[in-house]
Amino acid sequence: MTTSHTAVEFLAGTEPGLFVDGAWTPGATGETFEVFDPASGRVLATVADAGADDAAAAVTAAAAALPGWAATPGWERYEVLRGAVEAMRKNQDDLAVLICAETGKPLAEARAEARNTVRFFEWFGHETMRLPGQAWSDVAAGRDAVVLQEPVGVVAAITPWNFPGFMVACKVGAALAAGCPVVLKPAEQTPLTALAIAKAFQTAGLPPGVLNVLPTSHPARVGEVLLAHPDVACVSFTGSRRVGELLMREAAATVKRVLLELGGNAPVVVLDDADLDLAVAQLVRARYLNAGQACVAANRVYVVESVAADFVAALTEAVRGLRVGDPLESTSDLGPMIDLAAVERIEAQLAAAVGDGGSLVTGGDRLRSNDVSAYVSPAIVSADGDRQPGVFAEELFGPLLAVVRCRDADEAVQLANATDYGLAGYVFAGSAARGMEIARRLRVGSVGVNCALVSEPQLPFGGVRASGLGRERGRAGVEEFLETKTVQLGR
Ligand code: NAD
């Protein structure tokens, strides 16, 4: 892991601090916390631990920066974002190593994330020059009207650990493009990538206070200040349903705009005329990416009876071929999970499934452990549609795939929708028309027909029901950070 240490020093400074009002600071508490490499259990870095006073100082800095950043013409905002993109692109390989080191995801996946992080910032940079507005002449007798889209105000962004760069790009890129300063609280497991991104913005000359980053091992003490502060206009959160609900309640007291990207429990419908080889190849990726720790990960496959045996045989062979190992090795398909708590959760869900009508087809073993985490072999549990284990209605956030045999497409769709979540879903069908018909019936925010989802900056993304509120990415993702003002002009 020598390379990752180099990346930490190079990108975030030898003693990573908080980034507040354009400067690096050790923070008001003087406390620090350690960031671990889940692959080895070793300490990667010691980071300043933000407290309530730091959160208040960051909001004050962001509020002071708001008028200037909001009034900066789109073209000039673009120039700053472009400078940060150039700085990140120059260091993209190091950013990938940092992501790999903090999360334990295989280096190839970390490289893909670093690339996406940079190109999403780039895309949002361009959007600064295309912010919407409307005008009417003669909207009433003797009156014209304009509808302005103004920055909503200071944004508090709270991100998860599973995509520590990409999640920051989706929130910070969109908010900065819209003219909003940001106070970012990254996940305690992965603050270094966020600090590296802040460094790129500092290099690019972002005005002080426009981006502030508060690593902390006490998310509630920072979160409470951000959620209660009258100068924070909007909170954009990605993470678990439990914390999302809590933040929504906290935000109610000051009536903030709340954007929530919460958990998922993505169903997959495999029809009798589907290309099974394609389905297997896509699903293996869609399930076991990041050791199964992705919100859009395929959780449950509903396969119609007539093709179930062939599908399960091909899927099992493919899953047994996956290699679990050190994330820095190019041969590894899965690294460790983020921490032991995550390992224990997925093990408990596997046991619950097997105790409730499911059969273990393969995997689910702890292969190697350290003090921080463990490597788990990719698992499949199968069941019949008329006796589906109750735990399949929960988010399966690890390398466990549920496969359920169904009578027909109708039963598959009914079971696919039998969960509170509605983030992503997938369909494998012999024709686009059949695929589209099922896509319309799935109660989710994004569907892949004959493909796993890919992240493209122009496509809006988000959940329905317990998976969240609002949309991230795409033009819709920028507009979430804009406020509409209607002006009528009498002549
Ligand atoms: P988590 O909710 O535990 O943590 C997410 C963030 O919230 C972290 O930054 C954490 O420090 C912070 N947090 C925790 N308690 C807080 C509090 N009291 N006040 C303020 N902030 C607080 O989630 P996680 O385990 O890091 O991430 C996994 C979850 O995120 C899964 O459910 C996954 O599906 C979801 N997720 C969703 C998306 C999406 O786009 N919908 C993307 C990635 C992850």
Coordinates of C-alpha atoms and ligand atoms in Angstrom, one line a residue:
M1 CA 0.0 0.0 0.0
T2 CA 2.9 2.4 -0.4
T3 CA 1.3 3.9 -3.5
S4 CA -1.8 4.8 -1.6
H5 CA 0.2 6.7 1.0
T6 CA 1.9 8.6 -1.7
A7 CA -1.5 9.5 -3.1
V8 CA -2.7 10.7 0.3
E9 CA 0.3 12.9 0.8
F10 CA 0.2 14.2 -2.8
L11 CA -3.5 15.0 -3.0
A12 CA -4.5 15.8 0.5
G13 CA -1.4 17.0 2.3
T14 CA 0.6 15.0 4.8
E15 CA -1.8 15.9 7.6
P16 CA -5.2 16.3 6.1
G17 CA -7.2 19.0 7.8
L18 CA -10.6 20.5 7.3
F19 CA -11.1 22.8 4.4
V20 CA -13.0 25.9 5.5
D21 CA -13.2 29.4 3.9
G22 CA -10.5 28.5 1.4
A23 CA -7.9 27.4 4.0
W24 CA -6.7 24.1 5.6
T25 CA -7.3 24.0 9.3
P26 CA -6.8 21.5 12.1
G27 CA -10.4 22.3 13.4
A28 CA -11.7 23.8 16.6
T29 CA -11.7 20.6 18.6
G30 CA -8.1 19.7 18.0
E31 CA -9.2 16.1 17.7
T32 CA -8.2 13.7 14.9
F33 CA -9.4 10.3 13.7
E34 CA -7.9 7.5 11.7
V35 CA -8.9 6.4 8.2
F36 CA -8.3 2.7 7.4
D37 CA -7.6 0.6 4.4
P38 CA -10.2 -2.1 4.6
A39 CA -8.0 -4.4 2.5
S40 CA -5.2 -4.6 5.0
G41 CA -6.6 -3.0 8.2
R42 CA -3.8 -0.5 8.2
V43 CA -4.1 3.2 9.0
L44 CA -4.0 5.3 5.8
A45 CA -4.1 8.7 7.3
T46 CA -5.0 10.7 10.5
V47 CA -7.5 13.4 9.7
A48 CA -8.8 16.5 11.6
D49 CA -12.1 15.7 13.3
A50 CA -14.7 18.5 12.7
G51 CA -17.0 19.5 15.5
A52 CA -20.0 21.8 15.9
D53 CA -18.0 25.0 15.8
D54 CA -16.3 24.0 12.6
A55 CA -19.7 23.3 11.1
A56 CA -20.9 26.8 12.1
A57 CA -17.7 28.4 10.7
A58 CA -18.1 26.6 7.4
V59 CA -21.8 27.7 7.1
T60 CA -20.8 31.3 7.9
A61 CA -18.0 31.1 5.2
A62 CA -20.4 29.6 2.7
A63 CA -23.1 32.2 3.4
A64 CA -20.6 35.0 3.0
A65 CA -19.5 33.6 -0.3
L66 CA -23.1 33.2 -1.6
P67 CA -23.7 36.7 -3.1
G68 CA -20.4 36.7 -5.0
W69 CA -20.7 33.1 -6.3
A70 CA -24.3 33.5 -7.2
A71 CA -23.6 36.7 -9.2
T72 CA -20.6 35.2 -11.0
P73 CA -21.5 34.8 -14.6
G74 CA -21.9 31.2 -15.8
W75 CA -18.9 31.5 -18.1
E76 CA -16.6 32.5 -15.2
R77 CA -18.0 29.7 -12.9
Y78 CA -17.2 27.4 -15.8
E79 CA -13.6 28.6 -15.9
V80 CA -13.2 27.7 -12.2
L81 CA -14.8 24.3 -12.6
R82 CA -12.6 23.6 -15.7
G83 CA -9.5 24.5 -13.7
A84 CA -10.5 22.0 -11.0
V85 CA -11.2 19.4 -13.7
E86 CA -7.8 19.9 -15.2
A87 CA -6.1 19.5 -11.8
M88 CA -8.1 16.3 -11.1
R89 CA -7.5 14.9 -14.5
K90 CA -3.7 15.5 -14.1
N91 CA -3.9 13.4 -10.9
Q92 CA -6.6 11.0 -12.0
D93 CA -4.4 7.9 -11.4
D94 CA -3.6 9.0 -7.9
L95 CA -7.2 9.8 -7.2
A96 CA -8.0 6.2 -8.3
V97 CA -5.4 4.7 -5.9
L98 CA -6.9 6.9 -3.1
I99 CA -10.4 5.7 -3.8
C100 CA -9.2 2.1 -4.0
A101 CA -7.3 2.5 -0.7
E102 CA -10.2 4.1 1.2
T103 CA -13.0 1.8 0.0
G104 CA -11.2 -1.5 -0.8
K105 CA -12.8 -1.6 -4.2
P106 CA -10.7 -3.2 -7.0
L107 CA -8.3 -0.7 -8.7
A108 CA -10.1 -1.1 -12.1
E109 CA -13.4 0.0 -10.4
A110 CA -11.6 2.8 -8.6
R111 CA -10.2 4.0 -12.0
A112 CA -13.6 4.0 -13.5
E113 CA -14.9 6.0 -10.5
A114 CA -12.0 8.5 -10.8
R115 CA -12.8 9.0 -14.5
N116 CA -16.5 9.5 -13.8
T117 CA -15.8 11.9 -11.0
V118 CA -13.7 14.1 -13.3
R119 CA -16.1 13.9 -16.3
F120 CA -19.2 14.6 -14.2
F121 CA -17.5 17.7 -12.8
E122 CA -16.7 18.6 -16.4
W123 CA -20.3 18.2 -17.5
F124 CA -21.7 20.2 -14.6
G125 CA -19.1 22.9 -15.5
H126 CA -20.6 23.2 -19.0
E127 CA -24.1 23.4 -17.5
T128 CA -23.2 26.7 -15.8
M129 CA -23.5 28.2 -19.3
R130 CA -27.0 26.7 -19.9
L131 CA -28.9 27.6 -16.8
P132 CA -32.6 27.9 -17.7
G133 CA -35.0 30.9 -17.6
Q134 CA -38.2 32.0 -19.3
A135 CA -39.7 35.2 -20.7
W136 CA -43.2 36.1 -21.9
S137 CA -44.3 39.2 -23.7
D138 CA -47.9 40.4 -23.0
V139 CA -48.6 37.8 -20.3
A140 CA -51.5 40.1 -19.4
A141 CA -52.7 43.5 -20.7
G142 CA -49.7 45.8 -20.7
R143 CA -47.5 43.3 -18.9
D144 CA -44.4 41.2 -19.8
A145 CA -43.0 38.6 -17.4
V146 CA -39.7 36.8 -16.8
V147 CA -39.1 33.7 -14.7
L148 CA -35.7 33.8 -13.1
Q149 CA -33.9 30.7 -11.8
E150 CA -31.7 31.8 -8.9
P151 CA -29.4 29.7 -6.8
V152 CA -31.3 28.2 -3.8
G153 CA -28.6 29.2 -1.3
V154 CA -26.0 27.4 0.8
V155 CA -26.1 23.6 0.2
A156 CA -25.2 21.1 2.9
A157 CA -24.0 17.9 1.1
I158 CA -23.6 14.6 3.0
T159 CA -22.1 11.7 1.1
P160 CA -21.6 8.0 1.6
W161 CA -18.4 6.0 1.5
N162 CA -19.2 3.6 -1.4
F163 CA -18.5 6.1 -4.2
P164 CA -16.4 8.7 -2.3
G165 CA -15.5 10.7 -5.5
F166 CA -18.4 10.2 -7.7
M167 CA -21.0 11.1 -5.1
V168 CA -19.1 14.3 -4.4
A169 CA -19.1 15.2 -8.1
C170 CA -22.8 14.6 -8.4
K171 CA -23.6 17.0 -5.5
V172 CA -20.8 19.5 -5.5
G173 CA -20.6 19.8 -9.3
A174 CA -24.4 20.4 -9.6
A175 CA -24.6 22.9 -6.7
L176 CA -21.5 24.9 -7.8
A177 CA -22.9 25.0 -11.4
A178 CA -26.1 26.4 -10.0
G179 CA -24.3 29.1 -8.1
C180 CA -24.6 27.6 -4.6
P181 CA -21.7 27.4 -2.1
V182 CA -21.4 24.0 -0.5
V183 CA -20.6 22.6 2.9
L184 CA -19.6 19.0 2.3
K185 CA -19.6 16.3 5.0
P186 CA -18.0 13.2 3.5
A187 CA -18.4 9.8 5.1
E188 CA -16.1 9.0 8.0
Q189 CA -14.6 6.0 6.3
T190 CA -13.6 7.9 3.1
P191 CA -12.8 11.6 3.7
L192 CA -9.5 11.6 1.8
T193 CA -11.0 11.6 -1.7
A194 CA -13.2 14.5 -0.8
L195 CA -10.2 16.4 0.5
A196 CA -8.3 15.7 -2.7
I197 CA -11.2 17.2 -4.6
A198 CA -11.1 20.3 -2.4
K199 CA -7.4 20.6 -3.1
A200 CA -8.2 20.6 -6.9
F201 CA -10.7 23.4 -6.4
Q202 CA -8.2 25.4 -4.3
T203 CA -5.6 25.0 -7.0
A204 CA -8.2 26.2 -9.6
G205 CA -8.8 29.4 -7.6
L206 CA -12.3 28.8 -6.3
P207 CA -13.2 31.8 -4.1
P208 CA -12.9 31.1 -0.3
G209 CA -16.0 29.7 1.3
V210 CA -17.6 28.4 -2.0
L211 CA -16.6 24.8 -1.1
N212 CA -16.0 23.7 2.5
V213 CA -15.2 20.1 3.5
L214 CA -15.7 18.8 7.1
P215 CA -14.4 15.3 7.7
T216 CA -15.6 14.0 11.0
S217 CA -15.9 10.8 13.0
H218 CA -19.0 12.3 14.7
P219 CA -21.5 12.8 11.8
A220 CA -24.4 13.7 14.2
R221 CA -22.6 16.6 15.8
V222 CA -21.8 18.2 12.4
G223 CA -25.1 17.1 10.9
E224 CA -27.1 18.8 13.7
V225 CA -25.5 22.2 13.1
L226 CA -25.9 21.9 9.3
L227 CA -29.6 20.8 9.5
A228 CA -30.6 23.4 12.1
H229 CA -28.7 26.4 10.6
P230 CA -31.0 29.0 9.1
D231 CA -28.3 29.9 6.5
V232 CA -28.4 26.4 5.0
A233 CA -31.1 26.4 2.3
C234 CA -30.9 22.9 1.1
V235 CA -29.6 19.5 2.2
S236 CA -28.5 17.0 -0.3
F237 CA -28.0 13.6 1.2
T238 CA -27.0 10.2 -0.1
G239 CA -26.9 7.3 2.3
S240 CA -29.2 5.0 4.2
R241 CA -32.9 5.3 4.7
R242 CA -32.5 5.5 8.4
V243 CA -30.3 8.6 8.3
G244 CA -32.3 10.1 5.5
E245 CA -35.5 10.0 7.6
L246 CA -33.6 11.5 10.5
L247 CA -32.3 14.4 8.4
M248 CA -35.7 15.0 6.9
R249 CA -37.2 15.4 10.4
E250 CA -34.3 17.7 11.4
A251 CA -34.7 19.9 8.3
A252 CA -38.4 20.4 8.9
A253 CA -37.7 23.0 11.7
T254 CA -36.2 25.5 9.2
V255 CA -38.2 24.2 6.2
K256 CA -35.1 23.4 4.1
R257 CA -35.2 21.8 0.7
V258 CA -34.4 18.2 1.2
L259 CA -32.9 15.9 -1.6
L260 CA -32.5 12.3 -0.6
E261 CA -30.8 9.5 -2.5
L262 CA -31.4 6.5 -0.2
G263 CA -31.1 2.8 -0.4
G264 CA -32.2 0.4 -3.1
N265 CA -33.3 -3.2 -3.5
A266 CA -33.1 -3.5 -7.3
P267 CA -35.2 -6.2 -8.8
V268 CA -34.4 -8.0 -12.1
V269 CA -37.0 -9.6 -14.3
V270 CA -35.7 -12.3 -16.7
L271 CA -38.3 -13.3 -19.3
D272 CA -38.5 -16.6 -21.2
D273 CA -37.1 -15.2 -24.4
A274 CA -34.2 -13.3 -22.8
D275 CA -30.6 -13.7 -24.0
L276 CA -29.4 -15.6 -20.9
D277 CA -25.7 -15.2 -21.6
L278 CA -26.2 -11.4 -21.8
A279 CA -28.3 -11.4 -18.6
V280 CA -25.7 -13.4 -16.7
A281 CA -22.8 -11.2 -17.9
Q282 CA -24.6 -8.0 -17.0
L283 CA -26.0 -9.1 -13.7
V284 CA -22.7 -10.4 -12.4
R285 CA -21.4 -6.9 -12.8
A286 CA -24.5 -5.3 -11.6
R287 CA -24.5 -7.3 -8.4
Y288 CA -20.9 -7.8 -7.4
L289 CA -19.5 -4.4 -8.3
N290 CA -17.9 -2.8 -5.2
A291 CA -18.4 -6.2 -3.4
G292 CA -22.2 -5.6 -3.8
Q293 CA -22.1 -2.3 -2.0
A294 CA -23.9 -0.1 -4.6
C295 CA -27.4 1.5 -4.3
V296 CA -28.3 0.4 -7.8
A297 CA -26.9 -3.2 -7.4
A298 CA -29.1 -6.0 -8.6
N299 CA -30.5 -7.5 -5.4
R300 CA -33.2 -9.9 -6.5
V301 CA -33.7 -11.8 -9.8
Y302 CA -37.2 -13.0 -10.8
V303 CA -36.7 -15.5 -13.5
V304 CA -39.6 -17.3 -15.3
E305 CA -39.7 -21.0 -14.6
S306 CA -39.1 -22.2 -18.2
V307 CA -35.6 -20.8 -18.3
A308 CA -34.8 -20.8 -14.6
A309 CA -32.6 -24.0 -14.5
D310 CA -30.5 -22.8 -17.4
F311 CA -30.2 -19.3 -16.0
V312 CA -29.2 -20.5 -12.5
A313 CA -26.6 -22.9 -13.9
A314 CA -25.0 -20.2 -16.1
L315 CA -25.1 -17.6 -13.3
T316 CA -23.6 -20.0 -10.7
E317 CA -20.7 -20.9 -13.1
A318 CA -20.0 -17.2 -13.7
V319 CA -20.2 -16.3 -10.0
R320 CA -17.9 -19.1 -9.0
G321 CA -15.4 -17.8 -11.5
L322 CA -15.1 -14.4 -9.8
R323 CA -11.9 -13.8 -8.0
V324 CA -11.8 -12.3 -4.5
G325 CA -8.5 -10.7 -3.5
D326 CA -6.3 -7.7 -2.9
P327 CA -7.9 -4.7 -4.6
L328 CA -4.6 -3.5 -6.0
E329 CA -4.1 -6.8 -7.9
S330 CA -5.5 -6.6 -11.4
T331 CA -6.8 -10.1 -11.1
S332 CA -9.2 -9.3 -8.3
D333 CA -12.9 -8.9 -9.1
L334 CA -14.0 -8.3 -5.5
G335 CA -12.1 -6.7 -2.7
P336 CA -13.1 -6.6 1.0
M337 CA -16.3 -5.1 2.3
I338 CA -16.1 -1.7 3.9
D339 CA -16.0 -2.9 7.5
L340 CA -16.9 -5.7 9.8
A341 CA -20.3 -4.3 10.6
A342 CA -21.2 -4.5 6.9
V343 CA -19.9 -8.1 6.8
E344 CA -22.0 -9.1 9.8
R345 CA -25.1 -7.5 8.3
I346 CA -24.9 -9.4 5.0
E347 CA -24.0 -12.7 6.8
A348 CA -27.1 -12.2 9.0
Q349 CA -29.3 -11.6 5.9
L350 CA -27.9 -14.7 4.2
A351 CA -28.7 -16.8 7.3
A352 CA -32.2 -15.3 7.5
A353 CA -32.8 -16.2 3.8
V354 CA -31.7 -19.8 4.3
G355 CA -33.7 -20.1 7.5
D356 CA -36.8 -18.9 5.7
G357 CA -37.2 -21.1 2.6
G358 CA -34.1 -20.1 0.6
S359 CA -31.3 -22.4 -0.5
L360 CA -27.7 -21.5 -0.6
V361 CA -26.4 -22.1 -4.1
T362 CA -22.8 -20.9 -3.7
G363 CA -20.5 -18.5 -1.7
G364 CA -21.1 -16.5 1.5
D365 CA -17.8 -17.6 3.2
R366 CA -15.5 -15.2 5.0
L367 CA -12.2 -15.8 3.2
R368 CA -9.9 -13.5 5.0
S369 CA -10.3 -11.0 7.8
N370 CA -8.4 -8.2 9.5
D371 CA -9.3 -5.8 12.4
V372 CA -11.3 -3.6 10.1
S373 CA -13.0 -5.8 7.5
A374 CA -13.2 -9.1 5.8
Y375 CA -13.4 -10.6 2.2
V376 CA -16.6 -12.5 1.5
S377 CA -17.1 -14.9 -1.4
P378 CA -19.9 -13.9 -3.8
A379 CA -23.1 -15.7 -2.8
I380 CA -26.4 -16.8 -4.5
V381 CA -29.5 -17.8 -2.6
S382 CA -32.4 -19.3 -4.6
A383 CA -36.1 -19.6 -3.7
D384 CA -39.5 -20.2 -5.2
G385 CA -41.9 -17.3 -5.9
D386 CA -44.7 -18.7 -3.7
R387 CA -42.3 -18.9 -0.7
Q388 CA -39.9 -16.0 -1.0
P389 CA -37.8 -15.3 2.2
G390 CA -39.0 -12.1 3.9
V391 CA -35.4 -10.7 4.0
F392 CA -35.5 -10.2 0.2
A393 CA -37.7 -7.1 0.8
E394 CA -34.7 -5.5 2.5
E395 CA -31.7 -3.9 0.8
L396 CA -29.0 -6.5 0.4
F397 CA -25.9 -4.3 0.6
G398 CA -23.2 -6.9 -0.1
P399 CA -22.2 -9.8 -2.4
L400 CA -25.4 -11.7 -2.1
L401 CA -27.8 -12.3 -5.0
A402 CA -31.3 -13.6 -4.5
V403 CA -32.8 -15.7 -7.4
V404 CA -36.5 -16.5 -7.3
R405 CA -38.3 -18.8 -9.8
C406 CA -41.6 -17.4 -10.9
R407 CA -44.6 -18.8 -12.8
D408 CA -44.7 -16.0 -15.3
A409 CA -43.9 -12.4 -16.0
D410 CA -46.9 -11.1 -14.0
E411 CA -45.7 -12.9 -10.8
A412 CA -42.2 -11.6 -11.5
V413 CA -43.4 -8.0 -11.7
Q414 CA -45.6 -8.4 -8.6
L415 CA -42.7 -9.7 -6.5
A416 CA -40.3 -7.2 -8.0
N417 CA -42.5 -4.4 -6.7
A418 CA -43.0 -6.0 -3.2
T419 CA -40.5 -3.8 -1.4
D420 CA -40.5 -0.3 0.0
Y421 CA -37.6 0.7 -2.2
G422 CA -37.7 2.0 -5.8
L423 CA -34.3 3.1 -7.0
A424 CA -33.3 0.9 -10.0
G425 CA -34.5 -2.2 -11.8
Y426 CA -33.5 -4.3 -14.7
V427 CA -35.3 -6.3 -17.4
F428 CA -33.9 -9.0 -19.7
A429 CA -36.3 -9.7 -22.6
G430 CA -36.1 -10.9 -26.2
S431 CA -37.4 -7.6 -27.6
A432 CA -37.2 -4.0 -26.7
A433 CA -41.0 -3.9 -26.8
R434 CA -41.4 -6.6 -24.1
G435 CA -38.6 -5.0 -22.1
M436 CA -40.3 -1.7 -22.3
E437 CA -43.6 -3.1 -21.2
I438 CA -42.0 -4.5 -18.0
A439 CA -40.0 -1.3 -17.5
R440 CA -43.2 0.7 -17.4
R441 CA -44.6 -1.6 -14.7
L442 CA -41.6 -1.5 -12.3
R443 CA -42.0 1.1 -9.5
V444 CA -38.5 2.5 -9.7
G445 CA -36.6 5.6 -10.8
S446 CA -34.3 4.0 -13.4
V447 CA -34.5 0.9 -15.5
G448 CA -32.0 -1.0 -17.6
V449 CA -33.5 -3.0 -20.4
N450 CA -31.0 -5.7 -21.5
C451 CA -28.2 -3.7 -19.8
A452 CA -26.9 -2.9 -16.4
L453 CA -27.2 0.8 -15.6
V454 CA -24.3 3.0 -16.5
S455 CA -23.8 6.5 -15.0
E456 CA -24.0 9.2 -17.7
P457 CA -24.0 12.8 -16.6
Q458 CA -26.9 13.9 -18.8
L459 CA -29.3 11.2 -17.3
P460 CA -31.3 12.1 -14.3
F461 CA -31.1 9.6 -11.4
G462 CA -33.1 9.1 -8.2
G463 CA -35.6 7.0 -6.4
V464 CA -39.3 6.7 -5.8
R465 CA -41.0 5.7 -2.5
A466 CA -38.4 4.9 0.3
S467 CA -35.5 5.3 -2.1
G468 CA -35.7 9.1 -1.9
L469 CA -36.8 12.5 -3.1
G470 CA -35.6 14.6 -6.0
R471 CA -33.2 13.9 -8.8
E472 CA -29.5 14.0 -9.1
R473 CA -27.4 14.4 -12.3
G474 CA -28.6 15.6 -15.6
R475 CA -30.2 19.0 -16.0
A476 CA -32.8 18.0 -13.4
G477 CA -29.9 17.5 -10.9
V478 CA -28.8 21.1 -11.4
E479 CA -32.3 22.5 -11.3
E480 CA -32.8 21.0 -7.8
F481 CA -30.4 23.7 -6.6
L482 CA -32.3 26.5 -8.3
E483 CA -35.2 28.6 -7.0
T484 CA -37.9 30.0 -9.3
K485 CA -38.7 33.7 -9.1
T486 CA -41.4 35.2 -11.2
V487 CA -41.2 38.9 -12.1
Q488 CA -44.0 40.7 -13.9
L489 CA -43.1 43.9 -15.7
G490 CA -45.9 46.5 -16.2
R491 CA -45.4 48.8 -19.1
Ligands
NAD1 P1 -25.2 6.1 6.1 O1 -26.5 6.7 6.0 O2 -24.7 5.4 7.3 O3 -24.1 7.3 5.9 C1 -24.2 8.2 4.9 C2 -23.7 9.6 5.3 O4 -24.5 10.1 6.4 C3 -22.3 9.5 5.9 O5 -21.6 10.7 5.5 C4 -22.5 9.5 7.4 O6 -21.4 10.1 8.1 C5 -23.7 10.5 7.4 N1 -24.4 10.4 8.7 C6 -24.7 9.4 9.5 N2 -25.4 9.8 10.5 C7 -25.6 11.1 10.4 C8 -26.3 12.1 11.2 N3 -26.9 11.8 12.4 N4 -26.3 13.4 10.8 C9 -25.7 13.7 9.6 N5 -25.0 12.8 8.8 C10 -25.0 11.5 9.2 O7 -25.0 5.2 4.8 P2 -23.7 4.4 4.4 O8 -23.7 3.2 5.1 O9 -22.5 5.3 4.3 O10 -24.1 4.2 2.8 C11 -24.8 3.1 2.4 C12 -26.2 3.5 2.1 O11 -26.2 4.5 1.1 C13 -27.0 2.3 1.4 O12 -28.3 2.3 1.9 C14 -26.9 2.7 -0.1 O13 -27.9 2.1 -0.8 C15 -27.1 4.2 0.0 N6 -26.6 4.8 -1.2 C16 -27.5 5.4 -2.0 C17 -27.2 6.0 -3.2 C18 -28.2 6.6 -4.1 O14 -27.8 7.3 -5.1 N7 -29.5 6.4 -3.9 C19 -25.8 6.0 -3.6 C20 -24.9 5.4 -2.7 C21 -25.3 4.8 -1.5

